[in-house]
Amino acid sequence: MDKENVYKHFTKSKEIAKFWPQEFLRDDLLTELLGDDIHDILYWSGKRLARKHPTNNVDSLISFFNQTNLGTLKLKHQGKDRFEWTLSGSIVEERIKIQKDPDFMFETGFLAQSIEQQLGVVAEGAMNPKKIKKNVVPILVQIDPKNKVSK
């Protein structure tokens, strides 16, 4: 969708107009500034901001995502070395609808770092845009229980 049509899309109803500022800055400005490096930079930016804004547990992490309008975060499965999350909601749906390459690497990095801080073990996240189905973004955070992080 071209930029003029994106603006029209986001301003056609009050329900989605509230997402326009985020769309404008994140998917328009940042894409222009960061170019092909956007995915990596947003992942590491998410990790960095998670260090600045720590969460104490899964519930506070889910609340943080809601309060910052990143989307509706759900923990689908927790294993001994992995956390399987889904991200959904109106903002996620609109971003998927208008972006040819929707990026959720910021959220992925934020999740990985938050889990690392909560558990005190190394954690890394992954998100595959090809696995986005029905406006739900699957995000995997893998942990290494044997690899402790220093505080």
CSV table of C-alpha atoms in Angstrom, one decimal:
chain,number,residue,atom,x,y,z
A,1,MET,CA,0.0,0.0,0.0
A,2,ASP,CA,1.5,3.4,-0.9
A,3,LYS,CA,2.0,6.0,1.8
A,4,GLU,CA,-1.0,8.2,0.8
A,5,ASN,CA,-3.3,5.1,1.0
A,6,VAL,CA,-1.8,4.1,4.3
A,7,TYR,CA,-2.7,7.4,5.8
A,8,LYS,CA,-6.2,7.2,4.4
A,9,HIS,CA,-6.6,3.7,5.7
A,10,PHE,CA,-5.7,4.7,9.2
A,11,THR,CA,-7.8,7.8,9.3
A,12,LYS,CA,-11.0,6.3,7.9
A,13,SER,CA,-12.4,5.2,11.2
A,14,LYS,CA,-11.9,6.2,14.9
A,15,GLU,CA,-11.3,2.6,15.8
A,16,ILE,CA,-8.0,2.5,13.9
A,17,ALA,CA,-7.1,6.2,13.7
A,18,LYS,CA,-5.5,5.9,17.2
A,19,PHE,CA,-2.8,3.6,15.6
A,20,TRP,CA,-1.7,6.2,13.0
A,21,PRO,CA,1.0,7.8,15.1
A,22,GLN,CA,2.6,4.5,15.8
A,23,GLU,CA,2.3,3.4,12.2
A,24,PHE,CA,3.8,6.7,11.0
A,25,LEU,CA,6.8,6.5,13.2
A,26,ARG,CA,7.5,2.8,13.3
A,27,ASP,CA,6.6,1.5,9.8
A,28,ASP,CA,7.2,4.6,7.8
A,29,LEU,CA,10.0,6.7,9.5
A,30,LEU,CA,12.0,3.8,10.9
A,31,THR,CA,11.9,1.9,7.6
A,32,GLU,CA,13.2,5.0,5.8
A,33,LEU,CA,16.0,5.5,8.3
A,34,LEU,CA,17.1,1.9,8.9
A,35,GLY,CA,16.5,0.4,5.4
A,36,ASP,CA,17.5,-3.3,5.1
A,37,ASP,CA,18.9,-3.4,8.6
A,38,ILE,CA,15.6,-2.6,10.3
A,39,HIS,CA,14.9,-6.2,11.5
A,40,ASP,CA,18.2,-6.6,13.3
A,41,ILE,CA,18.2,-3.1,14.7
A,42,LEU,CA,14.6,-3.4,16.0
A,43,TYR,CA,15.4,-6.7,17.7
A,44,TRP,CA,18.4,-5.3,19.5
A,45,SER,CA,16.5,-2.1,20.3
A,46,GLY,CA,13.7,-4.2,21.9
A,47,LYS,CA,16.3,-6.0,24.0
A,48,ARG,CA,17.9,-2.7,25.1
A,49,LEU,CA,14.5,-1.1,26.1
A,50,ALA,CA,13.6,-4.2,28.0
A,51,ARG,CA,16.6,-3.6,30.2
A,52,LYS,CA,15.5,-0.1,30.8
A,53,HIS,CA,11.9,-1.2,31.5
A,54,PRO,CA,12.1,-4.5,33.3
A,55,THR,CA,9.1,-6.6,34.1
A,56,ASN,CA,8.9,-8.9,37.1
A,57,ASN,CA,7.0,-11.8,35.7
A,58,VAL,CA,4.9,-13.0,32.8
A,59,ASP,CA,1.8,-11.2,34.0
A,60,SER,CA,3.6,-7.8,34.2
A,61,LEU,CA,5.1,-8.5,30.8
A,62,ILE,CA,1.7,-9.1,29.3
A,63,SER,CA,0.4,-5.9,31.0
A,64,PHE,CA,3.3,-3.9,29.6
A,65,PHE,CA,2.5,-5.0,26.0
A,66,ASN,CA,-1.1,-3.9,26.5
A,67,GLN,CA,-0.2,-0.6,28.1
A,68,THR,CA,2.3,0.3,25.4
A,69,ASN,CA,-0.1,-0.7,22.7
A,70,LEU,CA,2.3,-3.3,21.2
A,71,GLY,CA,-0.6,-5.8,21.1
A,72,THR,CA,-2.2,-8.6,23.0
A,73,LEU,CA,0.5,-10.9,24.3
A,74,LYS,CA,-0.4,-14.5,25.3
A,75,LEU,CA,1.9,-17.3,26.6
A,76,LYS,CA,0.7,-20.4,24.7
A,77,HIS,CA,3.3,-22.9,26.0
A,78,GLN,CA,6.2,-22.9,28.4
A,79,GLY,CA,8.7,-25.7,28.3
A,80,LYS,CA,12.0,-26.3,30.0
A,81,ASP,CA,13.9,-24.4,27.4
A,82,ARG,CA,11.3,-22.4,25.4
A,83,PHE,CA,8.4,-20.0,25.7
A,84,GLU,CA,5.9,-19.9,22.8
A,85,TRP,CA,4.0,-16.6,22.6
A,86,THR,CA,1.4,-15.2,20.3
A,87,LEU,CA,0.9,-11.5,19.6
A,88,SER,CA,-2.4,-10.3,18.3
A,89,GLY,CA,-4.9,-7.4,18.6
A,90,SER,CA,-6.1,-4.5,16.5
A,91,ILE,CA,-2.7,-2.8,16.1
A,92,VAL,CA,-1.1,-6.1,15.0
A,93,GLU,CA,-4.0,-6.8,12.6
A,94,GLU,CA,-3.7,-3.3,11.0
A,95,ARG,CA,0.1,-3.6,10.6
A,96,ILE,CA,-0.2,-7.0,9.0
A,97,LYS,CA,-3.0,-5.7,6.7
A,98,ILE,CA,-1.0,-2.8,5.2
A,99,GLN,CA,2.7,-3.9,5.4
A,100,LYS,CA,4.1,-6.2,2.8
A,101,ASP,CA,6.8,-7.2,5.3
A,102,PRO,CA,5.4,-6.7,8.8
A,103,ASP,CA,8.1,-6.5,11.4
A,104,PHE,CA,7.6,-7.6,14.9
A,105,MET,CA,11.3,-7.9,15.8
A,106,PHE,CA,11.1,-5.1,18.4
A,107,GLU,CA,8.5,-7.1,20.3
A,108,THR,CA,10.6,-10.3,19.8
A,109,GLY,CA,13.7,-8.7,21.3
A,110,PHE,CA,11.8,-7.2,24.1
A,111,LEU,CA,10.3,-10.5,25.0
A,112,ALA,CA,13.6,-12.3,24.9
A,113,GLN,CA,15.4,-9.8,27.1
A,114,SER,CA,12.5,-9.7,29.6
A,115,ILE,CA,12.6,-13.5,30.0
A,116,GLU,CA,16.4,-13.4,30.3
A,117,GLN,CA,16.1,-10.8,33.1
A,118,GLN,CA,13.2,-12.6,34.9
A,119,LEU,CA,14.9,-16.1,34.8
A,120,GLY,CA,18.6,-15.0,34.9
A,121,VAL,CA,19.5,-17.2,32.0
A,122,VAL,CA,20.4,-16.4,28.4
A,123,ALA,CA,17.4,-16.0,26.1
A,124,GLU,CA,17.0,-15.3,22.4
A,125,GLY,CA,13.8,-14.8,20.4
A,126,ALA,CA,12.7,-15.6,16.9
A,127,MET,CA,9.8,-14.5,14.8
A,128,ASN,CA,9.1,-15.8,11.2
A,129,PRO,CA,6.8,-13.6,9.2
A,130,LYS,CA,5.8,-16.6,7.0
A,131,LYS,CA,4.2,-18.2,10.1
A,132,ILE,CA,1.8,-15.3,10.7
A,133,LYS,CA,-1.7,-16.7,10.3
A,134,LYS,CA,-5.1,-15.1,11.0
A,135,ASN,CA,-3.5,-11.9,12.3
A,136,VAL,CA,-1.6,-13.8,15.0
A,137,VAL,CA,2.1,-13.5,15.2
A,138,PRO,CA,3.9,-16.5,16.8
A,139,ILE,CA,7.1,-15.6,18.7
A,140,LEU,CA,9.5,-18.1,20.1
A,141,VAL,CA,11.8,-17.4,23.0
A,142,GLN,CA,14.4,-20.0,23.6
A,143,ILE,CA,16.4,-20.1,26.9
A,144,ASP,CA,19.6,-21.9,27.9
A,145,PRO,CA,19.0,-22.9,31.6
A,146,LYS,CA,22.7,-23.8,31.9
A,147,ASN,CA,23.9,-20.4,30.7
A,148,LYS,CA,23.4,-18.0,33.6
A,149,VAL,CA,23.6,-14.3,33.1
A,150,SER,CA,25.5,-12.0,35.4
A,151,LYS,CA,23.5,-9.2,37.0
